[in-house]
XYZ file of C-alpha atoms in Angstrom:
321
model
C 83.058 138.050 57.428
C 86.269 136.065 57.998
C 84.785 134.168 60.919
C 81.935 132.848 58.803
C 84.424 131.377 56.337
C 86.199 129.231 58.942
C 85.367 125.551 59.050
C 83.881 124.636 62.486
C 86.291 121.717 62.760
C 89.237 124.019 62.128
C 87.885 126.498 64.698
C 87.804 123.715 67.279
C 91.304 122.717 66.278
C 92.662 126.241 66.715
C 91.070 126.439 70.151
C 92.895 123.253 71.102
C 96.123 124.700 69.702
C 95.694 127.891 71.693
C 95.150 126.002 74.921
C 98.134 123.730 74.283
C 100.470 126.591 73.490
C 99.418 128.665 76.459
C 99.985 125.714 78.754
C 103.368 125.087 77.163
C 104.386 128.674 77.785
C 104.045 127.993 81.505
C 101.704 130.734 82.688
C 98.028 131.654 82.775
C 98.146 135.376 83.513
C 100.459 137.436 81.380
C 100.685 134.783 78.681
C 96.908 134.475 78.399
C 96.617 138.223 78.036
C 99.296 138.561 75.375
C 98.693 135.234 73.536
C 102.458 135.162 72.894
C 103.887 131.877 71.635
C 107.503 132.983 71.192
C 109.728 136.053 71.197
C 112.255 136.586 68.418
C 114.636 139.336 69.505
C 112.182 142.178 70.185
C 109.290 140.833 68.141
C 106.531 138.486 69.277
C 104.901 135.568 67.471
C 101.359 135.027 68.702
C 98.997 132.086 68.938
C 96.728 133.970 66.527
C 99.431 133.832 63.868
C 99.776 130.083 64.352
C 96.014 129.598 64.216
C 95.824 131.568 60.973
C 98.298 129.181 59.334
C 96.504 126.113 60.688
C 93.165 127.336 59.328
C 94.673 127.064 55.857
C 95.574 123.385 56.320
C 92.327 121.421 55.796
C 92.181 117.849 57.017
C 94.252 118.440 60.137
C 92.881 116.322 63.017
C 92.547 117.627 66.609
C 94.966 114.995 67.893
C 97.580 116.393 65.485
C 97.092 119.925 66.791
C 99.996 120.238 69.197
C 102.596 118.717 66.889
C 101.351 120.768 63.946
C 101.293 123.980 65.969
C 104.900 123.511 67.041
C 105.982 122.903 63.444
C 104.153 126.050 62.359
C 105.743 128.019 65.192
C 109.240 126.964 64.095
C 108.470 128.046 60.523
C 107.162 131.396 61.770
C 110.327 131.882 63.815
C 112.456 131.266 60.711
C 110.221 133.640 58.774
C 110.512 136.345 61.442
C 114.300 136.029 61.485
C 114.364 136.430 57.691
C 112.030 139.448 57.884
C 114.174 141.124 60.509
C 117.342 140.602 58.473
C 115.628 141.831 55.307
C 114.456 145.001 57.062
C 117.963 145.496 58.430
C 119.211 145.409 54.839
C 116.288 147.677 53.828
C 114.962 145.106 51.391
C 111.442 146.117 52.398
C 112.114 149.386 50.538
C 113.310 147.688 47.355
C 110.983 148.820 44.522
C 110.363 145.230 43.413
C 109.463 144.154 46.931
C 107.186 147.155 47.402
C 105.481 146.348 44.111
C 104.903 142.733 45.180
C 103.516 143.849 48.539
C 101.083 146.225 46.859
C 100.017 143.550 44.365
C 99.385 141.079 47.193
C 97.440 143.719 49.128
C 95.226 144.467 46.144
C 94.626 140.755 45.565
C 93.621 140.184 49.199
C 91.273 143.184 49.292
C 89.660 142.301 45.956
C 89.204 138.676 47.057
C 87.561 139.852 50.286
C 85.040 141.859 48.272
C 84.365 138.918 45.959
C 83.743 136.707 48.991
C 81.373 139.308 50.405
C 79.368 139.291 47.181
C 79.250 135.489 47.250
C 77.930 135.458 50.822
C 74.712 137.125 49.698
C 73.780 134.166 47.492
C 71.059 131.857 48.784
C 71.684 128.125 49.034
C 69.888 125.908 46.495
C 66.593 124.446 47.690
C 65.858 120.737 48.070
C 63.726 120.872 44.922
C 66.568 122.454 42.941
C 69.003 119.809 44.144
C 66.567 117.016 43.246
C 65.968 118.537 39.804
C 69.690 118.729 39.086
C 70.088 115.110 40.128
C 67.299 113.970 37.814
C 68.480 116.182 34.933
C 71.992 114.679 34.972
C 71.561 110.892 34.730
C 75.032 110.440 33.216
C 76.471 112.005 36.351
C 74.396 110.104 38.901
C 71.783 107.431 38.061
C 73.678 106.147 35.012
C 77.149 107.120 36.226
C 80.014 105.173 34.646
C 83.762 104.848 35.049
C 85.412 105.413 31.667
C 88.706 104.056 30.359
C 89.634 106.506 27.612
C 92.381 106.908 25.053
C 93.033 110.092 23.112
C 95.029 110.769 19.965
C 96.023 114.191 18.668
C 96.858 113.826 14.978
C 98.505 116.524 12.894
C 96.657 116.689 9.559
C 95.402 119.044 6.881
C 91.652 119.692 6.512
C 91.530 117.732 3.246
C 92.847 114.665 5.122
C 90.095 114.628 7.784
C 87.646 112.428 5.872
C 90.374 109.931 4.971
C 91.398 109.651 8.613
C 87.812 109.225 9.718
C 87.141 106.515 7.151
C 90.289 104.652 8.138
C 89.360 104.880 11.829
C 85.889 103.454 11.109
C 87.404 100.613 9.102
C 90.026 99.723 11.723
C 89.297 96.769 13.985
C 91.088 98.439 16.896
C 92.746 101.699 17.818
C 96.133 99.988 17.610
C 95.436 99.142 13.967
C 94.627 102.790 13.300
C 97.840 103.843 15.069
C 99.833 101.527 12.815
C 98.198 103.214 9.821
C 99.273 106.626 11.137
C 102.844 105.412 11.557
C 102.947 103.823 8.109
C 101.731 107.042 6.480
C 104.036 109.358 8.419
C 101.324 111.178 10.375
C 102.662 112.918 13.450
C 100.565 112.258 16.551
C 100.584 112.100 20.330
C 98.490 109.924 22.596
C 97.513 109.491 26.216
C 95.087 107.452 28.261
C 93.294 107.673 31.597
C 90.532 106.150 33.688
C 88.001 108.792 34.741
C 84.685 108.655 36.598
C 81.882 110.714 35.070
C 82.290 113.595 37.541
C 85.892 114.154 36.431
C 84.879 114.738 32.823
C 83.885 118.225 31.617
C 80.153 118.636 32.229
C 79.651 120.165 28.775
C 80.897 116.964 27.107
C 79.651 114.325 29.519
C 76.300 113.647 27.823
C 78.057 113.084 24.493
C 80.646 110.749 25.986
C 77.943 108.898 27.935
C 76.293 107.887 24.644
C 79.408 105.988 23.564
C 79.553 102.227 23.769
C 82.759 100.351 24.485
C 84.900 100.501 21.348
C 83.241 103.668 20.005
C 85.185 106.803 19.183
C 84.600 110.507 18.633
C 86.445 112.660 16.126
C 86.678 116.439 16.374
C 88.677 119.222 14.790
C 91.824 120.412 16.528
C 93.939 123.519 15.822
C 96.568 121.468 13.946
C 94.529 118.483 12.858
C 92.055 116.135 14.520
C 91.451 114.817 18.000
C 90.224 111.256 18.463
C 88.636 110.078 21.698
C 88.313 106.295 22.012
C 86.308 104.525 24.717
C 88.250 101.383 25.611
C 85.678 100.176 28.126
C 83.448 101.381 30.934
C 81.622 100.073 33.962
C 78.458 101.196 35.700
C 78.759 102.796 39.139
C 75.603 104.800 39.939
C 75.301 107.326 42.773
C 72.049 107.745 44.716
C 70.580 111.159 45.482
C 71.425 111.058 49.190
C 75.116 110.580 48.477
C 75.121 113.120 45.658
C 73.248 115.825 47.580
C 76.239 117.514 49.327
C 78.232 117.699 46.090
C 75.244 119.030 44.122
C 74.532 121.661 46.754
C 78.154 122.816 46.800
C 78.351 122.837 42.999
C 75.128 124.835 42.534
C 76.101 127.259 45.290
C 79.527 127.890 43.749
C 77.874 128.321 40.363
C 75.525 130.928 41.817
C 78.381 132.725 43.508
C 80.289 132.882 40.232
C 77.250 134.273 38.425
C 76.655 136.825 41.187
C 80.267 137.999 41.052
C 80.205 138.278 37.252
C 76.956 140.244 37.389
C 78.335 142.550 40.065
C 81.573 143.194 38.176
C 79.616 143.913 35.002
C 77.511 146.446 36.882
C 80.655 148.060 38.257
C 82.113 148.289 34.759
C 78.888 149.759 33.387
C 78.819 152.502 36.025
C 82.543 153.301 35.953
C 84.651 155.287 33.522
C 87.258 152.984 32.016
C 89.641 154.442 29.441
C 92.228 152.354 27.629
C 95.434 154.252 26.874
C 98.305 153.875 24.428
C 98.587 150.565 22.607
C 95.751 149.190 24.732
C 93.382 151.711 23.152
C 93.491 149.676 19.944
C 91.756 146.299 19.459
C 94.017 143.358 20.178
C 95.425 142.287 16.769
C 95.840 138.643 17.819
C 92.158 138.327 18.710
C 91.097 139.931 15.447
C 93.330 137.853 13.182
C 93.393 134.483 14.959
C 92.389 131.805 12.439
C 89.247 129.847 13.200
C 89.762 126.102 13.657
C 88.827 123.980 10.704
C 85.360 122.442 10.906
C 84.440 118.840 10.358
C 81.289 117.789 8.499
C 77.925 118.273 10.208
C 77.910 114.635 11.334
C 80.689 115.465 13.772
C 78.979 118.472 15.323
C 78.170 116.613 18.522
C 81.743 115.539 19.173
C 83.499 117.263 22.075
C 86.261 119.754 21.466
C 89.796 118.344 21.689
C 90.419 119.810 25.125
C 87.073 118.511 26.324
C 87.998 114.867 26.335
C 88.622 114.977 30.055
C 92.147 113.604 29.770
C 93.989 116.824 30.473
C 94.189 118.436 33.961
C 92.656 121.728 32.797
C 89.543 119.955 31.559
C 89.321 117.611 34.518
C 89.390 120.560 36.902
C 86.124 121.753 35.346
C 84.370 118.601 36.457
C 81.985 118.496 39.356
C 84.332 116.924 41.869
C 81.844 114.479 43.367
C 83.345 112.517 46.269
């Protein structure tokens, strides 16, 4: 399974590294058999260890192989020296260290199973890719680059309509900001320039309907969130250019769905018993207050965190290159 996950370019790179290191070691008999790159006291560091590190460094070019491999080797030597000293001091038996090792082991094994489940998913067909392209004009055919500003205003529910009316009456966002300052509203603001693919997909269609100078208002936990479109420019993407990103996105989506379905099936067929305080419903989830709602006219506005200006939201975007 691991071999199928390795990028062909990285595989070629590691082959180059192996050849370079073996030549540097000065022999083609014993060294080729052992694949040893260095000896640290009685322990060996192998070319395979170096290759494993290099495989986790995407973007490394073949011509950088030898220099990169030597840097990795020096780091592995330092690591081996630290490991040997730690074992000498019996730190590998420290309960906290043992716990971390077990946690890492469980994470690696669980991830391997998740990857195995994902490998069974079929790639999207050409028709499915074309359909996704045509169904998402805001992301491709009508793609725009958005200059956005966002305000988070602390306010009580009874103040929402007043704020909205003042925003509509303001000639600019700066005028509205001056109103907030004059009336002692606490607020924070930020701005960013984002292409369509870096906005949350769930909110993109709503944002795409905005014209320059338009704004959206939505409820926030402590008040209201205001998203203002300063300006935008058209920058469409044709299907040929979008195809690799669409294929990768749909495939990852399918893998996620397959994993969720598999884990649900495992839960349904397993005996899971919550014990102690965990046997009771989480009080925070049961008593958490629901965010205040704006009038029905604001129902289409994106949630505060869906403006695309914060890293967590941006990371949910499609990532088109």
